[in-house]
mmCIF file of C-alpha atoms in Angstrom:
data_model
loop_
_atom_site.group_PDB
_atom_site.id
_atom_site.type_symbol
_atom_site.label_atom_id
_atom_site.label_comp_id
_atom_site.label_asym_id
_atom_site.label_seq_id
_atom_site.Cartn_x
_atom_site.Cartn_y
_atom_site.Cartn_z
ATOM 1 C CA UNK M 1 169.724 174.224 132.517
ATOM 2 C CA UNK M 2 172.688 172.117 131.794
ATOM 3 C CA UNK M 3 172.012 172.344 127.894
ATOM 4 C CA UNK M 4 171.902 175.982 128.615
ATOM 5 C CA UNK M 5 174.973 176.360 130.266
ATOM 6 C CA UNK M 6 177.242 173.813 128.063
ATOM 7 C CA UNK M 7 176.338 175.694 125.030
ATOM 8 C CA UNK M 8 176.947 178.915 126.437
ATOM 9 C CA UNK M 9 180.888 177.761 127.352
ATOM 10 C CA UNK M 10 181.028 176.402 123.605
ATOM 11 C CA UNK M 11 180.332 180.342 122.545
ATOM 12 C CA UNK M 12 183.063 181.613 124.773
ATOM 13 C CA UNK M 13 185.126 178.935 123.729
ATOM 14 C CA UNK M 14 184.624 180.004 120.304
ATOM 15 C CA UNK M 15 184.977 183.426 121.043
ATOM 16 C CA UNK M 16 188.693 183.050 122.132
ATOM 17 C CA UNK M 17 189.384 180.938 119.395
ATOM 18 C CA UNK M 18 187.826 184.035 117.037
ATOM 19 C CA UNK M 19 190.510 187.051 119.273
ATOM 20 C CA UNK M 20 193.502 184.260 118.993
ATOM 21 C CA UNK M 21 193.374 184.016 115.256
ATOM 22 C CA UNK M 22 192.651 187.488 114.557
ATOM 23 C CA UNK M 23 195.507 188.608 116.944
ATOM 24 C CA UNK M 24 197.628 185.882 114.566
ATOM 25 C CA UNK M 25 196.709 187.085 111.419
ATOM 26 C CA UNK M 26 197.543 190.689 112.652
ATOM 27 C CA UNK M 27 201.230 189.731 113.484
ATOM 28 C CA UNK M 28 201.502 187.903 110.312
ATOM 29 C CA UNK M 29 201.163 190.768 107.693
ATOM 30 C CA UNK M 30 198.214 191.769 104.919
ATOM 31 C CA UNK M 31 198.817 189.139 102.718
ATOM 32 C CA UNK M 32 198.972 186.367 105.311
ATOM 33 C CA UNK M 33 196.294 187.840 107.117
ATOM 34 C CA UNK M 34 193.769 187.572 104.250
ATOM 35 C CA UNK M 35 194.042 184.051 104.198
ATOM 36 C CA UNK M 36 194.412 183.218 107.720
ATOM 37 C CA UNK M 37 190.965 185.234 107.902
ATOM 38 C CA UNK M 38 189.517 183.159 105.322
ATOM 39 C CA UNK M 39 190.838 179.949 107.165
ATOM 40 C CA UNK M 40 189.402 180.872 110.384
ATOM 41 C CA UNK M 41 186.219 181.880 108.616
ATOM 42 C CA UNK M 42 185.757 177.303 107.512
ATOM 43 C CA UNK M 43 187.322 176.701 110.721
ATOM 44 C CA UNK M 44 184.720 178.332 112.508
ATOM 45 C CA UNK M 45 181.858 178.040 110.064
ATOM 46 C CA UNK M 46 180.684 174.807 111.087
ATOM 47 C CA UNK M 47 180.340 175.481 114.434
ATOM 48 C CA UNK M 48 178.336 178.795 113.999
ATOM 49 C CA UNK M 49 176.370 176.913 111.363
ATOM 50 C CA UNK M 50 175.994 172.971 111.825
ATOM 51 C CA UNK M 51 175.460 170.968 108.513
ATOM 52 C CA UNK M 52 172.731 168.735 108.690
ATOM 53 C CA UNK M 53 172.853 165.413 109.695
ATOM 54 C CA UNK M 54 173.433 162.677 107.469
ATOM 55 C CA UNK M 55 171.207 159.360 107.429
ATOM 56 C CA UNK M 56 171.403 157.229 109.902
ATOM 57 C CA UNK M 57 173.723 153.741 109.542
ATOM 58 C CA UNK M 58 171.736 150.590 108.147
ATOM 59 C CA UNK M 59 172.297 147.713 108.881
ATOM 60 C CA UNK M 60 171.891 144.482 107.011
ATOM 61 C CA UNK M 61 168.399 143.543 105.261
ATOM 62 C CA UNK M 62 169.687 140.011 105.323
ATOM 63 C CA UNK M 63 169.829 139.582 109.190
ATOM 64 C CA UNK M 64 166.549 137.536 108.949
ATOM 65 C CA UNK M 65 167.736 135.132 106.358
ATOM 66 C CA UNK M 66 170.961 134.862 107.611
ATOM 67 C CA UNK M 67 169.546 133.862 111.058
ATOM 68 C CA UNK M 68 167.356 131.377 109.056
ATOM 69 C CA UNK M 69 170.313 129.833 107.676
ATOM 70 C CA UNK M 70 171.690 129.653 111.234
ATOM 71 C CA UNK M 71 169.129 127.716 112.083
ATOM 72 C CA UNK M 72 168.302 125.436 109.810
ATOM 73 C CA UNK M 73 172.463 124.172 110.034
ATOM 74 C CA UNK M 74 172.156 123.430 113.616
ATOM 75 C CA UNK M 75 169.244 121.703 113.105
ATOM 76 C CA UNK M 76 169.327 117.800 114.015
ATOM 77 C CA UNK M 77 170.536 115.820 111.032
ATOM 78 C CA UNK M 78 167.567 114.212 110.569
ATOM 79 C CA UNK M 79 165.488 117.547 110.137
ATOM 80 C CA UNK M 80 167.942 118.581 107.313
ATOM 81 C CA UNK M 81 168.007 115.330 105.646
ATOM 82 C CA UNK M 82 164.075 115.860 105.112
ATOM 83 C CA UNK M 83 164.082 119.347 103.832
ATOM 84 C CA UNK M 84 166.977 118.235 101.455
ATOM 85 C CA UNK M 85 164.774 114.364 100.408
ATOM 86 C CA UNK M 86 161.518 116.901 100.181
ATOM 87 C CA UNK M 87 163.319 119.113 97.597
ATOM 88 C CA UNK M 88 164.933 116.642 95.579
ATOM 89 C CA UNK M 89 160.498 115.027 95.640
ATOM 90 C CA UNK M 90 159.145 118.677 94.591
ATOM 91 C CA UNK M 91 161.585 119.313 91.927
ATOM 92 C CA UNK M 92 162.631 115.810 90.444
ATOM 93 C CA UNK M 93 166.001 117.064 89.769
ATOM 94 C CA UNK M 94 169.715 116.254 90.362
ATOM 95 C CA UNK M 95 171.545 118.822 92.572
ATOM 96 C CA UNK M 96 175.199 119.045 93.597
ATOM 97 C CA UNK M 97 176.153 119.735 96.959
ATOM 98 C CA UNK M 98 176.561 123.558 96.314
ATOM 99 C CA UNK M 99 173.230 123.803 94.686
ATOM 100 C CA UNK M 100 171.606 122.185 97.495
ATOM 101 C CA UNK M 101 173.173 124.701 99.787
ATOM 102 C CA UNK M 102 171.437 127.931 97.409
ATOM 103 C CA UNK M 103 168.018 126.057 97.036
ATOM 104 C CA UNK M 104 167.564 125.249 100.880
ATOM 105 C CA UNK M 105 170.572 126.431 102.979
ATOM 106 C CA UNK M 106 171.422 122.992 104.045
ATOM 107 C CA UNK M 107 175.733 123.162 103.853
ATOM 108 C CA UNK M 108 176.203 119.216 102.471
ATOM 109 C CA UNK M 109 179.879 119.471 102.050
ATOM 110 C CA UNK M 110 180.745 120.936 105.562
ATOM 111 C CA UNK M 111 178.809 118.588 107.628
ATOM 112 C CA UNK M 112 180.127 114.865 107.109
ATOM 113 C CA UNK M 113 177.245 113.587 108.954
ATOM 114 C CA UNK M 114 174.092 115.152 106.416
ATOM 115 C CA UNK M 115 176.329 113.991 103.315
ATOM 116 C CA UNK M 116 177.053 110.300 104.686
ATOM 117 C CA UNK M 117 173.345 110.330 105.727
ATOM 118 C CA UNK M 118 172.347 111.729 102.195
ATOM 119 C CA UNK M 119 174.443 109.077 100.280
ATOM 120 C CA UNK M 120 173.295 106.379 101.984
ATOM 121 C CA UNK M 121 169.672 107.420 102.275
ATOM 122 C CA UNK M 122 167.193 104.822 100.595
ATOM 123 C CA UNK M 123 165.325 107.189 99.098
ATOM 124 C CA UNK M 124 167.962 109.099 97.540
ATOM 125 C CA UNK M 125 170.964 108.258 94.534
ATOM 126 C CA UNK M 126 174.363 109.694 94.518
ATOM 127 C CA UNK M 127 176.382 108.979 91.083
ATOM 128 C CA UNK M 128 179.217 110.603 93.028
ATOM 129 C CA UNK M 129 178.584 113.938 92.097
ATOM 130 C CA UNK M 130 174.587 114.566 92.021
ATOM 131 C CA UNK M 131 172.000 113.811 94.219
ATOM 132 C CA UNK M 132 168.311 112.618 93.075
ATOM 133 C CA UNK M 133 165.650 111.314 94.080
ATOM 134 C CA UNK M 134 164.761 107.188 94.224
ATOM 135 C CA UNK M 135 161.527 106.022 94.557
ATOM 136 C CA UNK M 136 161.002 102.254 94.878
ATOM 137 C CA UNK M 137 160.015 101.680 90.996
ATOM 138 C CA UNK M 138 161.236 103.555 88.680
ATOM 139 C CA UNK M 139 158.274 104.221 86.486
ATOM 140 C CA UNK M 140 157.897 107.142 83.936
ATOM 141 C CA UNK M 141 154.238 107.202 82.851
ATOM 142 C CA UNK M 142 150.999 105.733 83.131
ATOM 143 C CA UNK M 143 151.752 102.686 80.280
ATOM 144 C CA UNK M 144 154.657 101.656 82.504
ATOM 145 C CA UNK M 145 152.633 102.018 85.639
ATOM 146 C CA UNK M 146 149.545 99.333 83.904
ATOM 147 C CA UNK M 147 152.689 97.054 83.394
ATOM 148 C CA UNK M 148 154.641 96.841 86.645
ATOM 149 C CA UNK M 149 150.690 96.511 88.121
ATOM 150 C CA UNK M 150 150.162 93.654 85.740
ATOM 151 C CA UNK M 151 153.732 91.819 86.802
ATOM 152 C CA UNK M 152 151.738 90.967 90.523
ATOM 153 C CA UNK M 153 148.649 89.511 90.558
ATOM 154 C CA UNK M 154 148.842 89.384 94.248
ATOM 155 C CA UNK M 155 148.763 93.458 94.002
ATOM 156 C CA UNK M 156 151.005 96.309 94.231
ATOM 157 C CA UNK M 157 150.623 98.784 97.397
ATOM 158 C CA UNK M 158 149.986 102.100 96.066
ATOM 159 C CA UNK M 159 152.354 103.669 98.723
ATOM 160 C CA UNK M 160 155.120 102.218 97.278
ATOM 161 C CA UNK M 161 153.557 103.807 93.783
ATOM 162 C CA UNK M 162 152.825 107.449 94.985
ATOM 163 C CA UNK M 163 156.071 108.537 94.439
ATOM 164 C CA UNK M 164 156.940 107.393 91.143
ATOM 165 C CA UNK M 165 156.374 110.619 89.600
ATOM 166 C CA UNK M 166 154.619 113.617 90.238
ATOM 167 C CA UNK M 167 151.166 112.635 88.503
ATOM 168 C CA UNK M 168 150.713 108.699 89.152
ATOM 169 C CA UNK M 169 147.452 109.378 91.906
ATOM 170 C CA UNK M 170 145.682 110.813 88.882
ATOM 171 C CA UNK M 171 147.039 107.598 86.546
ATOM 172 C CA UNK M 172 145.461 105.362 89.197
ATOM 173 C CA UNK M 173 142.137 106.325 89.034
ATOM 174 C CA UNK M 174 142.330 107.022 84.928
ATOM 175 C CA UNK M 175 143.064 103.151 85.057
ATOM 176 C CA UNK M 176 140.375 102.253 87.314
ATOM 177 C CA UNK M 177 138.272 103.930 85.625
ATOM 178 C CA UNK M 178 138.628 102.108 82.335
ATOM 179 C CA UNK M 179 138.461 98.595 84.187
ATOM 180 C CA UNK M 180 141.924 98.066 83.536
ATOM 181 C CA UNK M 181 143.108 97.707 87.246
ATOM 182 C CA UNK M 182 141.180 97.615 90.636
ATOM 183 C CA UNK M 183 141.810 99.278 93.622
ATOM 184 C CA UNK M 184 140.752 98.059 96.551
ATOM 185 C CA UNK M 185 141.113 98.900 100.640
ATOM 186 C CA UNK M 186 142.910 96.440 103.355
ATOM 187 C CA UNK M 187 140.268 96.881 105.884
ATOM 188 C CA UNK M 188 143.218 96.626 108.600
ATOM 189 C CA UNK M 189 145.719 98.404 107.907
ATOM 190 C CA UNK M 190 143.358 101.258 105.587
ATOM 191 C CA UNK M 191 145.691 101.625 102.494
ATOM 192 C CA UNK M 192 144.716 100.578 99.043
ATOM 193 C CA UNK M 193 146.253 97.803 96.997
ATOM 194 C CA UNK M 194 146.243 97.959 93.143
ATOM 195 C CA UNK M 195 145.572 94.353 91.483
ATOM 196 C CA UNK M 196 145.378 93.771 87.391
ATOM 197 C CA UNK M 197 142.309 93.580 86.060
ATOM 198 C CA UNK M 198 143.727 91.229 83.296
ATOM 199 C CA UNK M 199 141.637 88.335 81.229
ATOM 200 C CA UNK M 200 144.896 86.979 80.307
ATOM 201 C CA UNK M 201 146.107 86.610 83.881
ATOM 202 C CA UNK M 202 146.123 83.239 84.999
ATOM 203 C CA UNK M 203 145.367 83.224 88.818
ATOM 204 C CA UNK M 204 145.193 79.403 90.454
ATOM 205 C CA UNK M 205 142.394 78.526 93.411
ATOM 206 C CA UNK M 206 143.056 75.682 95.230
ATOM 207 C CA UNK M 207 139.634 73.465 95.412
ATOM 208 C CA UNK M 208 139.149 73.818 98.984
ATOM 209 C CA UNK M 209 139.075 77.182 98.642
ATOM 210 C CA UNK M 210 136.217 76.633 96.175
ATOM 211 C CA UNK M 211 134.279 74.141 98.129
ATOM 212 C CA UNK M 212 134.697 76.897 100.995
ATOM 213 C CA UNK M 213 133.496 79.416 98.655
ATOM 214 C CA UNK M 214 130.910 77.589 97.476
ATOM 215 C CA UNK M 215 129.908 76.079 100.722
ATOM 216 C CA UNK M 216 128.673 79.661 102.137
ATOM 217 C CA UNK M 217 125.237 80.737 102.136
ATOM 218 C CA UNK M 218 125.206 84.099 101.617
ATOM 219 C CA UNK M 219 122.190 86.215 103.463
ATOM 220 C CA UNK M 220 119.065 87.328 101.590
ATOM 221 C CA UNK M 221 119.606 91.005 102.553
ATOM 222 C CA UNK M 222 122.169 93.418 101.021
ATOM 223 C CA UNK M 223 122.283 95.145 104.476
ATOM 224 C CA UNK M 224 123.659 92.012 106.386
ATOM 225 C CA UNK M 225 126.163 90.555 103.340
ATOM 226 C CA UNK M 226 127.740 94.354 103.623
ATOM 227 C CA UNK M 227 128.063 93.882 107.499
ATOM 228 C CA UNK M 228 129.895 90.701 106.988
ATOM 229 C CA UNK M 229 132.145 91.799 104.163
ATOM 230 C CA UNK M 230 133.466 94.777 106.541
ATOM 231 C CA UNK M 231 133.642 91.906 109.791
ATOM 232 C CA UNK M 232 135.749 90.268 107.403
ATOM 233 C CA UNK M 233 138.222 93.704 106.203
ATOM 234 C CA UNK M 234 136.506 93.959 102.873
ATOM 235 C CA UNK M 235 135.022 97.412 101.816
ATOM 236 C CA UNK M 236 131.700 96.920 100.531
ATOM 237 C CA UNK M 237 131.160 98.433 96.757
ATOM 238 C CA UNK M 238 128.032 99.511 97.245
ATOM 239 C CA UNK M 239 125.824 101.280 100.263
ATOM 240 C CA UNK M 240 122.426 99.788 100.683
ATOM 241 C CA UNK M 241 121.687 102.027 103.315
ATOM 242 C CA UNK M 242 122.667 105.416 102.096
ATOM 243 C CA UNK M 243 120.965 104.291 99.041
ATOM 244 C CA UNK M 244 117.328 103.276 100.748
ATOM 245 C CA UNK M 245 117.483 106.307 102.913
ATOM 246 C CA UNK M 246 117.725 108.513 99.248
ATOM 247 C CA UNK M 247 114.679 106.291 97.553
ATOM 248 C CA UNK M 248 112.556 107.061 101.178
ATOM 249 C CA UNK M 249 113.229 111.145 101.413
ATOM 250 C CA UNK M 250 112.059 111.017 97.128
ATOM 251 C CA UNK M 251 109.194 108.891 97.930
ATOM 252 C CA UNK M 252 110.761 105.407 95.787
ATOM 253 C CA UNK M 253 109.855 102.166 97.124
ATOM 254 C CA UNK M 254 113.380 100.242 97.986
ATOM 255 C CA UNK M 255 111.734 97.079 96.879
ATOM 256 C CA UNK M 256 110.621 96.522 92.984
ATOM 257 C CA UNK M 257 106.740 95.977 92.594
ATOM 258 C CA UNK M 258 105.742 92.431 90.881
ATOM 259 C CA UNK M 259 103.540 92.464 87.981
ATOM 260 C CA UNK M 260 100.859 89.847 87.987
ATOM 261 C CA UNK M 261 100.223 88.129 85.618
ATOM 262 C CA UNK M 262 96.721 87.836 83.964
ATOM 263 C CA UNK M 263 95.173 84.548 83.861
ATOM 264 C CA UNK M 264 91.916 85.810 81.470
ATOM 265 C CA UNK M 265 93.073 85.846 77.496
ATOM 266 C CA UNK M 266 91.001 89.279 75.980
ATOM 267 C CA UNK M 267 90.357 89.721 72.865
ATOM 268 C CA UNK M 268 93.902 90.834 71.306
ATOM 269 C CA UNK M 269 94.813 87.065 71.909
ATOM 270 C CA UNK M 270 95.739 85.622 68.972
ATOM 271 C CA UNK M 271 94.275 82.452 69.040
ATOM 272 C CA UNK M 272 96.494 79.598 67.884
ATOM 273 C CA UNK M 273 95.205 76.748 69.249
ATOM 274 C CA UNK M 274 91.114 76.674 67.757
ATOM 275 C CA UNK M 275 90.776 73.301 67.751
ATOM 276 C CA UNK M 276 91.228 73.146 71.971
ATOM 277 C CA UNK M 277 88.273 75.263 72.747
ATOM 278 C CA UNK M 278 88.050 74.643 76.342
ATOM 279 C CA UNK M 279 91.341 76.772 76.629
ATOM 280 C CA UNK M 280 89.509 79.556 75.335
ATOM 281 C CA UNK M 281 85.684 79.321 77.463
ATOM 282 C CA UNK M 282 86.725 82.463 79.641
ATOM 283 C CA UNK M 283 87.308 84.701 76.847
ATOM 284 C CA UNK M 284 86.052 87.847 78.121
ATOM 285 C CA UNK M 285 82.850 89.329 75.623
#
């Protein structure tokens, strides 16, 4: 009902609007009337006849991304110096500090604290106007890889090689498996160590580590001398276990069958020895 009535006033309103200008145009001759009349007809034609709306205001597509951005600046400083140490891993590239900013929206050069951090990070080289990445050796490819592993007999910690560059896992084990290095497990502390697997490495044992060597009696069964290599935080290379479990579900005895040997000589003996012919009394007919 209040619709109702509030439009209703607008007619009358327009209504006495319509009589005013008429009575106008009237007073004002022919020739001023004419276009007075066509006047009041625009002035009044969008109120008989509304125009359509037009499309509603938009506002900003980016008002995800920008709070994004937001957020990742008021992070802590340590949670942007990873995402800016994880892209300069991923992409083994230099960046300035404005690049930085486009590729992951952390602002280096307005935050003193993420670019003193970032410059002073161990992990990371500044040559005053780049930043890169710095893993501990600076290796290229897999023949530089066999020869820092070759500089320490004592071994090489393959965390501190994983990060070299982006495909040094797979050089590891293409190594390995050519016998040119070993990798072996620290039963303690579960990472491997990569040793040289070098003839022409000369690698001194003192002689009572010999005599100790020498001086242990190892056991009889494969099952016990793997139980004491893991005791002692030594992965065993091999898995008697697993392996006597398969040779029982395929029906394969574990342990090798002896051959005896015959004691009778049969006919397909060559004979050598004629003149000893008590060797030969249980020749079989």
């Amino acid at each position: 009902m209040a619709l109702q009535e509030k439009l209703n006033r607008f007619k009358k309103q327009q209504e006495k609007c319509q009589s005013t200008l008429t009575s106008i145009a009237a007073k004002a001759g022919p020739t001023k009337s004419a276009s007075v009349q066509k006047s009041a007809s625009v002035a009044v034609s969008p109120l008989t006849n509304p125009r359509t709306p037009g499309p509603p205001v938009k506002f900003s597509n980016d008002t995800e991304r920008l709070q994004h951005i937001n957020s990742i600046r008021k992070a802590p400083v340590g949670a942007q110096i990873k995402r800016v140490i994880d892209l300069l891993l991923e992409t083994r590239q230099s960046f300035t500090p404005e690049q930085i900013n486009e590729a992951c929206y952390v602002d280096v050069n307005s935050n003193k604290a993420v670019f003193d951090s970032l410059r002073n990070n161990p992990k990371v080289n500044y040559d005053g106007q780049r930043f890169s990445y710095k893993s501990k050796h600076d290796l290229k490819d897999k023949s530089q890889l066999l020869v820092l592993i070759r500089k320490f007999p004592e071994g090489v910690a393959v965390i501190d090689l994983k990060d070299a560059y982006p495909t040094v896992m797979e050089d590891l084990q293409a190594l390995k498996a050519v016998g040119q290095i070993w990798l072996l497990s620290n039963f303690d502390s579960q990472e491997d160590i990569a040793y040289p697997n070098d003839p022409r490495a000369v690698i001194k044992v003192d002689d009572d580590l010999k005599q100790l060597f020498r001086g242990i009696e190892l056991p009889r069964d494969m099952l016990d001398i793997e139980k004491d290599l893991q005791k002692n935080g030594m992965k065993p290379a091999t898995n008697t276990a697993k392996r006597r479990a398969a040779a029982q579900v395929q029906g394969i005895s574990s342990k090798p069958k002896i051959k005896k040997k015959k004691d009778t000589i049969s006919r397909r003996t060559k004979l050598t020895n004629a003149h000893l012919p008590e060797l030969f009394k249980n020749l079989g007919s």
